[in-house]
Coordinates of C-alpha atoms and ligand atoms in Angstrom, one line a residue:
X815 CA 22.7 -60.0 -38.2
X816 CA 23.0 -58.5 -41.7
X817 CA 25.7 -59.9 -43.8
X818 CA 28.8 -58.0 -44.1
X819 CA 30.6 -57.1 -46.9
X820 CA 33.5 -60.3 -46.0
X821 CA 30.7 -62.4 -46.1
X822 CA 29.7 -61.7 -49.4
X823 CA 33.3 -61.8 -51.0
X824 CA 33.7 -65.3 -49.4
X825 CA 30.6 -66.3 -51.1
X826 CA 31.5 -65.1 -54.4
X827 CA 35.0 -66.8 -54.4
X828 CA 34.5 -69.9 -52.7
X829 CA 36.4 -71.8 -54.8
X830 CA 38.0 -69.6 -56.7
X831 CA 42.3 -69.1 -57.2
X832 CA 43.9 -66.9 -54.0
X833 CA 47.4 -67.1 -55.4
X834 CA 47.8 -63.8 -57.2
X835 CA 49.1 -63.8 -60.9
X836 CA 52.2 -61.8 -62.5
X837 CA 49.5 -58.3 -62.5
X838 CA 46.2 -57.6 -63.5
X839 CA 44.8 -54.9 -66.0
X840 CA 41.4 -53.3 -66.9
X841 CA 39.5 -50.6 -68.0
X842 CA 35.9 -49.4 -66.7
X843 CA 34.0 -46.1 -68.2
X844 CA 32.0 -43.7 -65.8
X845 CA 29.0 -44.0 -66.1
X846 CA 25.8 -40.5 -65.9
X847 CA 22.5 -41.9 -64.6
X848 CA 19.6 -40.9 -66.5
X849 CA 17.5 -42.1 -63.6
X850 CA 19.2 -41.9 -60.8
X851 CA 20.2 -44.2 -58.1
X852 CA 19.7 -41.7 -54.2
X853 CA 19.3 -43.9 -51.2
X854 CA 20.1 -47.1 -49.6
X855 CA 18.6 -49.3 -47.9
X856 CA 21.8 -51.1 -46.5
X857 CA 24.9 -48.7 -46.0
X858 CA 27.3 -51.9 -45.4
X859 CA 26.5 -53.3 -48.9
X860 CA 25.5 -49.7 -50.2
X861 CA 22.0 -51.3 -51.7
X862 CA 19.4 -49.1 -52.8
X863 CA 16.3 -48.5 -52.2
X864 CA 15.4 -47.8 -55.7
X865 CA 16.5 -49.6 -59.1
X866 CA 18.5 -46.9 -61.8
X867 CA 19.5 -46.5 -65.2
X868 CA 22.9 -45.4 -66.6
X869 CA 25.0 -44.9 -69.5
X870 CA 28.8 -45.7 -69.3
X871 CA 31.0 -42.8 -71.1
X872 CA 32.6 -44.9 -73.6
X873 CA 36.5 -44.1 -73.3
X874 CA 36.3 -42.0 -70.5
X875 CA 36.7 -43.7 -67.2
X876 CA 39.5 -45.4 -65.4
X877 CA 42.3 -48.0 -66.1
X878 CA 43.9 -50.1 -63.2
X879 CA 47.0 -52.3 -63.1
X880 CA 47.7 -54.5 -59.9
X881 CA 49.8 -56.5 -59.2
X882 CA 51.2 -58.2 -55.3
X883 CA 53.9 -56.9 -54.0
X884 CA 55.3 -57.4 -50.1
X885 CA 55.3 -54.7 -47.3
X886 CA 53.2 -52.4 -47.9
X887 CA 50.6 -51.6 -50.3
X888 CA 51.6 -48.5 -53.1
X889 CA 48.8 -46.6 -55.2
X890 CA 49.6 -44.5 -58.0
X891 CA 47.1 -42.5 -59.7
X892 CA 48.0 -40.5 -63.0
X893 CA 51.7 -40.8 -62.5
X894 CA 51.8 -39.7 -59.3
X895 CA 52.2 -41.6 -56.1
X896 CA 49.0 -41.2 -53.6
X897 CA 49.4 -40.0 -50.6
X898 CA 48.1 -42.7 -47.9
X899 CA 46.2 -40.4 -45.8
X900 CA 44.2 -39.1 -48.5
X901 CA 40.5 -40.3 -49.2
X902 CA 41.5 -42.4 -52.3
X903 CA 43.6 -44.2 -50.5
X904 CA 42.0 -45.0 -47.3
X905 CA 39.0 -46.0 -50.0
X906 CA 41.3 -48.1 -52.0
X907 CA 42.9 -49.8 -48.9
X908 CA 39.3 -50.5 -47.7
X909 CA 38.2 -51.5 -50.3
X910 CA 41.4 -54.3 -51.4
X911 CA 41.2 -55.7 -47.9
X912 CA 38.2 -57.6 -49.1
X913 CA 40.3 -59.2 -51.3
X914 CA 43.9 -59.9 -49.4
X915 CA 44.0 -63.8 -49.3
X916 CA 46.5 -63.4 -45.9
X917 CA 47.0 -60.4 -44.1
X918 CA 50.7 -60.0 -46.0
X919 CA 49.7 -60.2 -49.5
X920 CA 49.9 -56.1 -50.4
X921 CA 49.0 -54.7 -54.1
X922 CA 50.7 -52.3 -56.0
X923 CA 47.8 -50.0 -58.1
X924 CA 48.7 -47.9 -60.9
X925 CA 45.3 -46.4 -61.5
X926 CA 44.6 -43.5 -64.8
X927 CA 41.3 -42.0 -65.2
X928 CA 40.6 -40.6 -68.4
X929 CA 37.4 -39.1 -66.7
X930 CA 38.3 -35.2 -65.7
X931 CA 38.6 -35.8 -62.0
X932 CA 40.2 -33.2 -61.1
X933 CA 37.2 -31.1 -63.2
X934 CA 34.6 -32.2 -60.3
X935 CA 33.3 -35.0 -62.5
X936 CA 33.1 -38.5 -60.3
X937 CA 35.6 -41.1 -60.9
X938 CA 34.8 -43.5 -58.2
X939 CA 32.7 -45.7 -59.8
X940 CA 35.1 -46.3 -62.8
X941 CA 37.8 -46.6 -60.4
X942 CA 36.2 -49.1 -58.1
X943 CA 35.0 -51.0 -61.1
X944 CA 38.4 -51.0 -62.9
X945 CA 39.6 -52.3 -59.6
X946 CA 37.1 -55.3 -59.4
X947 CA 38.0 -56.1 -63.1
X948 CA 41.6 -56.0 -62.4
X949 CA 41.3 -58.0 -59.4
X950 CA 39.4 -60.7 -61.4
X951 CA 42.5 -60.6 -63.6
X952 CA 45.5 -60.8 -61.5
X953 CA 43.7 -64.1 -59.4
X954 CA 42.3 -65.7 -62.5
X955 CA 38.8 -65.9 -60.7
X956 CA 36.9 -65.6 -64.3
X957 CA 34.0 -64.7 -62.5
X958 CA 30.6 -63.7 -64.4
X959 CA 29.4 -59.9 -64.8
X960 CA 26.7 -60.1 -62.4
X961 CA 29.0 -61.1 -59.2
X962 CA 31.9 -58.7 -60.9
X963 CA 28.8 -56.1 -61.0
X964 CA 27.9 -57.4 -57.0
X965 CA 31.6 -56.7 -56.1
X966 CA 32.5 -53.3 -57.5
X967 CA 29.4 -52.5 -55.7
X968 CA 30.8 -52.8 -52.3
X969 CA 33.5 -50.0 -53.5
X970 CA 30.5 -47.8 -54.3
X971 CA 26.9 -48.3 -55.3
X972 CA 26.7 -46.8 -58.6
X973 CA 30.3 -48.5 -59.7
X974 CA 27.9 -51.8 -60.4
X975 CA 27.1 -49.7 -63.7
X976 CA 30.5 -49.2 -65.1
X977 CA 31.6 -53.0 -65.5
X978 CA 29.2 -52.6 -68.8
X979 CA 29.3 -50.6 -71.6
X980 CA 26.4 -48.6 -73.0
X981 CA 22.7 -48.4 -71.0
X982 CA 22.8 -50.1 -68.2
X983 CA 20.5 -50.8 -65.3
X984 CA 21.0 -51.5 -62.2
X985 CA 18.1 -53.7 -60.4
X986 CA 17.5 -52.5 -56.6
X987 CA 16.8 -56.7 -55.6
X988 CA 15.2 -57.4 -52.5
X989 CA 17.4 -59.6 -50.3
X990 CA 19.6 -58.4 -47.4
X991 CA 22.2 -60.1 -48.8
X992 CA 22.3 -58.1 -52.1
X993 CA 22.8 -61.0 -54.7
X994 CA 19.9 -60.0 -56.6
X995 CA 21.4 -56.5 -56.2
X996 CA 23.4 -56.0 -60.1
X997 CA 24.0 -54.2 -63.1
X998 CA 22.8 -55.5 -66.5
X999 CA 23.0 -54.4 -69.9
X1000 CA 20.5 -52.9 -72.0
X1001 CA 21.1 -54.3 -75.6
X1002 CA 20.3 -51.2 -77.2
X1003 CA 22.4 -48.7 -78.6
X1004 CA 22.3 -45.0 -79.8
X1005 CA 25.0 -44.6 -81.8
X1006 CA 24.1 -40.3 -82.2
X1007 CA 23.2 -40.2 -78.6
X1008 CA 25.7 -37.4 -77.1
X1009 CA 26.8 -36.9 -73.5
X1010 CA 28.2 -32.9 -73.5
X1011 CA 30.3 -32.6 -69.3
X1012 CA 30.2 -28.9 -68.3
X1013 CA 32.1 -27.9 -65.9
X1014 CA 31.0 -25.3 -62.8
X1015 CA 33.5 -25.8 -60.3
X1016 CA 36.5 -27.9 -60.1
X1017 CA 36.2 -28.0 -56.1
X1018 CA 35.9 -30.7 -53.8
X1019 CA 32.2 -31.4 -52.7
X1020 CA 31.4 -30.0 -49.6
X1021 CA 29.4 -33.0 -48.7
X1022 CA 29.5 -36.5 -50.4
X1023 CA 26.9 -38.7 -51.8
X1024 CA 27.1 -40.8 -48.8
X1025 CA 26.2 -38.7 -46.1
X1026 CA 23.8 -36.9 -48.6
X1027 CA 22.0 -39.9 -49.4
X1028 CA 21.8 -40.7 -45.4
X1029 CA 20.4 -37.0 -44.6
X1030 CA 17.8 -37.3 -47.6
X1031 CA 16.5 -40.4 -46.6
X1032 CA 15.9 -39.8 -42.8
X1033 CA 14.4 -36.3 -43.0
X1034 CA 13.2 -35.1 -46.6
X1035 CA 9.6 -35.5 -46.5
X1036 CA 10.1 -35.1 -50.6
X1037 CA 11.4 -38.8 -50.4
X1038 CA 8.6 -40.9 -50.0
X1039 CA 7.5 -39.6 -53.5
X1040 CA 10.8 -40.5 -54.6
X1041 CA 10.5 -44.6 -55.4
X1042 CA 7.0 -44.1 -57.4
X1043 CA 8.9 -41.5 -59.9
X1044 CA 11.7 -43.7 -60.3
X1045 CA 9.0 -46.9 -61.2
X1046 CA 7.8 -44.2 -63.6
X1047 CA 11.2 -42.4 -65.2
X1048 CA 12.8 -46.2 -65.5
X1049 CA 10.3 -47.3 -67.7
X1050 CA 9.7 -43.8 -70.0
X1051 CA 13.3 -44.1 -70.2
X1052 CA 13.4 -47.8 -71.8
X1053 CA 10.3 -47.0 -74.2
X1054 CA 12.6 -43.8 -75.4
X1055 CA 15.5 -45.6 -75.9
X1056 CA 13.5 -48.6 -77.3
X1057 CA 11.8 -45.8 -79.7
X1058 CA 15.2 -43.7 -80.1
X1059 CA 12.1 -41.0 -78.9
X1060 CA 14.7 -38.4 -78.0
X1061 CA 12.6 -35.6 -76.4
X1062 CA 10.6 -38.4 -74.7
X1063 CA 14.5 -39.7 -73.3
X1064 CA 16.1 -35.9 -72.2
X1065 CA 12.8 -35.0 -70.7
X1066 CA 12.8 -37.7 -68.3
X1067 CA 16.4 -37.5 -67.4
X1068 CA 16.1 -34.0 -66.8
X1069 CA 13.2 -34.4 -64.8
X1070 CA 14.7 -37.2 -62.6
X1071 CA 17.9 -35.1 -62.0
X1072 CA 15.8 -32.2 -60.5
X1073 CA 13.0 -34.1 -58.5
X1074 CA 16.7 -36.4 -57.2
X1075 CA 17.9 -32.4 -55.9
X1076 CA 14.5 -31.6 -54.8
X1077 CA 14.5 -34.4 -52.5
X1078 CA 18.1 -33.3 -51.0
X1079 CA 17.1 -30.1 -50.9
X1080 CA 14.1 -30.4 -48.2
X1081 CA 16.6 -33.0 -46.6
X1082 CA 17.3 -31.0 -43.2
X1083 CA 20.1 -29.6 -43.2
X1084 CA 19.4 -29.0 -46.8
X1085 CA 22.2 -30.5 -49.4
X1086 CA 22.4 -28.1 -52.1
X1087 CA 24.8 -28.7 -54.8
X1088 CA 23.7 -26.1 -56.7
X1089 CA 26.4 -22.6 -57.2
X1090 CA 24.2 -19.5 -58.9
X1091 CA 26.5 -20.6 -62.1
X1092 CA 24.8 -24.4 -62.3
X1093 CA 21.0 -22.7 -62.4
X1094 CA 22.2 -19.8 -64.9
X1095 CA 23.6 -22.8 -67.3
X1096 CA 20.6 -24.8 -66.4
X1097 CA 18.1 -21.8 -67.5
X1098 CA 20.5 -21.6 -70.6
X1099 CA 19.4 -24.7 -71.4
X1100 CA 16.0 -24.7 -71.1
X1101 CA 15.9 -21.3 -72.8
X1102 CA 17.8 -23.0 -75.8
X1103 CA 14.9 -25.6 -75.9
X1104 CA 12.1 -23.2 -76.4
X1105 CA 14.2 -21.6 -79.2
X1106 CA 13.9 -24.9 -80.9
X1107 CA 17.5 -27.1 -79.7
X1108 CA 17.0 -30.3 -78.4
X1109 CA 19.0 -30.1 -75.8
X1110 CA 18.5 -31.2 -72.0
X1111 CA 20.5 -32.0 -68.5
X1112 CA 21.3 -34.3 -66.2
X1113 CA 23.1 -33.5 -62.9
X1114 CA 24.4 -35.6 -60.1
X1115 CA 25.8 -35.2 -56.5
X1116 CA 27.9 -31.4 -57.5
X1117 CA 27.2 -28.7 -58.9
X1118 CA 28.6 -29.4 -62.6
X1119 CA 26.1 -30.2 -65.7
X1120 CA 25.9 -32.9 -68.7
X1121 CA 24.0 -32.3 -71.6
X1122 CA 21.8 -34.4 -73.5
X1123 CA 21.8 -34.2 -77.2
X1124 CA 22.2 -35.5 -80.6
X1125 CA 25.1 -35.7 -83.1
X1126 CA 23.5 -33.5 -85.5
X1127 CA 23.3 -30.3 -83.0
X1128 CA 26.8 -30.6 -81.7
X1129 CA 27.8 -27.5 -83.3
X1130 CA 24.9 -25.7 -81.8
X1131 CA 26.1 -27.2 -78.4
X1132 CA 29.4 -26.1 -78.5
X1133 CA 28.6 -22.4 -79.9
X1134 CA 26.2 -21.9 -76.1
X1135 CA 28.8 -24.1 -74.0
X1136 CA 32.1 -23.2 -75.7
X1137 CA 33.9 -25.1 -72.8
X1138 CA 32.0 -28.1 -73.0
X1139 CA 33.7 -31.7 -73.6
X1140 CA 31.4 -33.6 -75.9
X1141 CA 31.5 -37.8 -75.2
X1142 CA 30.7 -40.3 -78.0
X1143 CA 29.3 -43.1 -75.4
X1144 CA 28.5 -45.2 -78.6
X1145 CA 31.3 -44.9 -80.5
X1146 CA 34.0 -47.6 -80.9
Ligands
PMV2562 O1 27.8 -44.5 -56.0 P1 27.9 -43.2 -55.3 O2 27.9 -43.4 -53.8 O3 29.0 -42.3 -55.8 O4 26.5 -42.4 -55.6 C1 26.1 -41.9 -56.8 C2 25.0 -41.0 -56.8 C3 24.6 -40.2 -58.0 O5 25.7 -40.1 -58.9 C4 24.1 -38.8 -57.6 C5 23.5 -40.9 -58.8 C6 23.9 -42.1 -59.6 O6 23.0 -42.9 -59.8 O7 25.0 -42.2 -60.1

C-alpha cells in the first residue's frame, strides 16, 4: 500500500516536541512557475510527474499566526472570521489534522495574504507554506527546509516552492514515499528581473488545478510530450538565469505556459482557462515584442496573466497594462 500522508508526518517528527508553544508566526511568498509543475503521479502526496521551476514574489504572499486553543478550531483570514463550510477551511482543517498531537488540541489561525486573492491570483501555496512554517514555530520542531518543503507539500504541490525565496526548483524524486520529492534554492538572483500580475477576471475558477491536472493526465494525448519539454525548458531556463540571457529566459517561460494549456486543452472535456480578454492581452504582448519591448508571459491554472520583464522597461509596461501591479521578487 502507498504511504499516506500520516505516515509521512510521523516520519518527519519522530522525535520531535508535540506540546505546542505560546503561538507561532511566519511568512511565505507566492510563488509563478516559469516551468510549470501539471500532473501527479501520486494524488495522496500530490507528487509530480515532472520536476518545475519557480520564483517566489518577494513580499507578496501570506502571513500565519497559530496558536492552540480548546474546542474548536477558529481561522481568520484578512480580519475576517472564515466561514467553516467554505473551501479554505475544510482545506485548512485537512490540512492541520496532520499535525494535531491528540484529537483535542485545536488551532487558532489568523492567516493575511498580501497576494491579491480576491484578484484570481493563487494564494494556496503561500498559505499552506506559511502554515508549515508556523507550525514548525509554535512546536519548536526546528526542522530543515527540505522536510518543511516535503510538508507544505501535502497542503498543495506547488506550496513546496514558497518556503524559499527567489528561483526555486522543485525536484519531481522518484520514490512513492516522496522524500526525495522538495524544493531547493537556486543561488542566483536577478535583482532587475520584474514580475508585472494582470488581472482578467476576479472570479472563482470554474475548475481547480486538481481535477484539471487529473483530466489532463488520463486523456490529453498532448501529455506524453509534456515530460521531454519540461527536461528541456528546466534546463534553458537555468542557463538564462545563469547568463542573466533575458530573451533566452521569457521565451521559455512563455513557451512552457502555452504548451502546459495546450495539454489541458486536448484534455477531454477540454479545461480552458482562457476568457477572449486573456488571448487579446496575450496578442498585446507578443505584438509589443515585435515592436521591440522585451516583454513576455506566463500563465497558470485561470485565466489572469504575469508579465516578464526588466526594470528598465517598467514604464513601457505600465503605459500598455495601466492596471498592472508590478512585483520586485529581488528586492529587499
Ligand atoms: O499546487 P497546485 O495544486 O495549486 O497547482 C499549481 C499548478 C500551476 O500553478 C498551474 C503550476 C505551478 O507549477 O504552479
Amino acid at each position: 500500500m502507498n504511504p499516506s500522508k500520516q505516515d509521512v508526518v510521523r516520519r518527519i517528527l519522530a522525535g520531535k516536541p508535540l506540546e505546542p508553544r505560546e503561538h507561532g508566526v511566519a511568512f511565505a511568498p507566492s510563488n509563478i512557475a516559469l516551468c510549470k509543475y501539471w500532473g501527479k503521479r501520486d494524488e495522496e502526496l500530490n507528487l509530480p510527474m515532472t520536476s518545475s521551476l519557480s520564483l517566489s514574489l518577494g513580499k507578496l504572499g501570506s502571513s500565519a499566526r497559530i496558536s492552540a486553543s480548546s474546542g474548536i478550531d477558529r481561522y481568520e483570514l484578512n480580519g475576517v472570521a472564515v466561514d467553516p463550510q467554505s473551501s479554505f477551511a475544510r482545506r485548512t482543517k485537512t490540512f492541520l489534522d496532520l499535525f494535531r498531537p491528540d484529537p483535542g488540541t485545536h488551532f487558532n489561525v489568523v492567516a493575511e495574504n498580501t497576494i491579491p486573492t480576491a484578484a484570481g491570483f493563487a494564494s494556496s501555496a503561500s498559505g499552506f507554506a506559511a502554515l508549515t512554517l508556523a507550525l514548525d514555530k509554535l512546536f519548536g520542531w526546528n526542522l530543515e527546509r527540505r522536510n518543511l518543503s516535503i510538508l507544505a507539500r501535502l497542503g498543495s504541490g506547488s506550496a513546496c516552492r514558497s518556503v524559499y525565496e527567489g528561483f526555486v526548483e522543485w525536484h519531481a524524486g522518484k520514490s512513492p514515499d516522496g522524500m526525495d520529492s522538495f524544493a531547493e534554492r537556486l543561488g542566483n538572483k536577478w535583482p532587475e528581473l520584474r514580475m508585472g500580475l494582470v488581472v482578467i477576471s476576479e472570479a472563482e475558477k470554474a475548475v481547480g488545478s486538481r481535477p484539471a491536472m487529473k483530466q489532463t493526465v488520463e486523456t490529453s494525448p498532448l501529455y506524453a510530450a509534456w515530460p521531454s519539454k519540461v527536461v528541456h525548458d528546466l534546463s534553458e531556463l537555468k542557463v538564462a538565469i545563469a547568463d542573466r540571457d533575458f530573451n533566452r529566459f521569457g521565451r521559455t517561460a512563455e513557451s512552457n505556459a502555452l504548451a502546459m494549456h495546450a495539454t489541458m486543452i486536448a484534455a477531454w472535456p477540454a479545461v480552458l482557462y482562457w476568457l477572449p480578454e486573456s488571448v487579446a492581452a496575450m496578442k498585446r504582448v507578443v505584438a509589443l515584442r515585435a515592436e521591440g519591448l522585451p516583454l513576455y508571459f506566463t500563465m497558470d491554472a485561470g485565466p489572469n496573466l504575469k508579465l516578464i520583464f526588466l526594470e528598465k522597461d517598467a514604464d513601457a509596461v505600465t503605459k500598455a497594462f495601466p492596471a498592472v501591479q508590478i512585483v520586485a521578487p529581488f528586492e529587499p
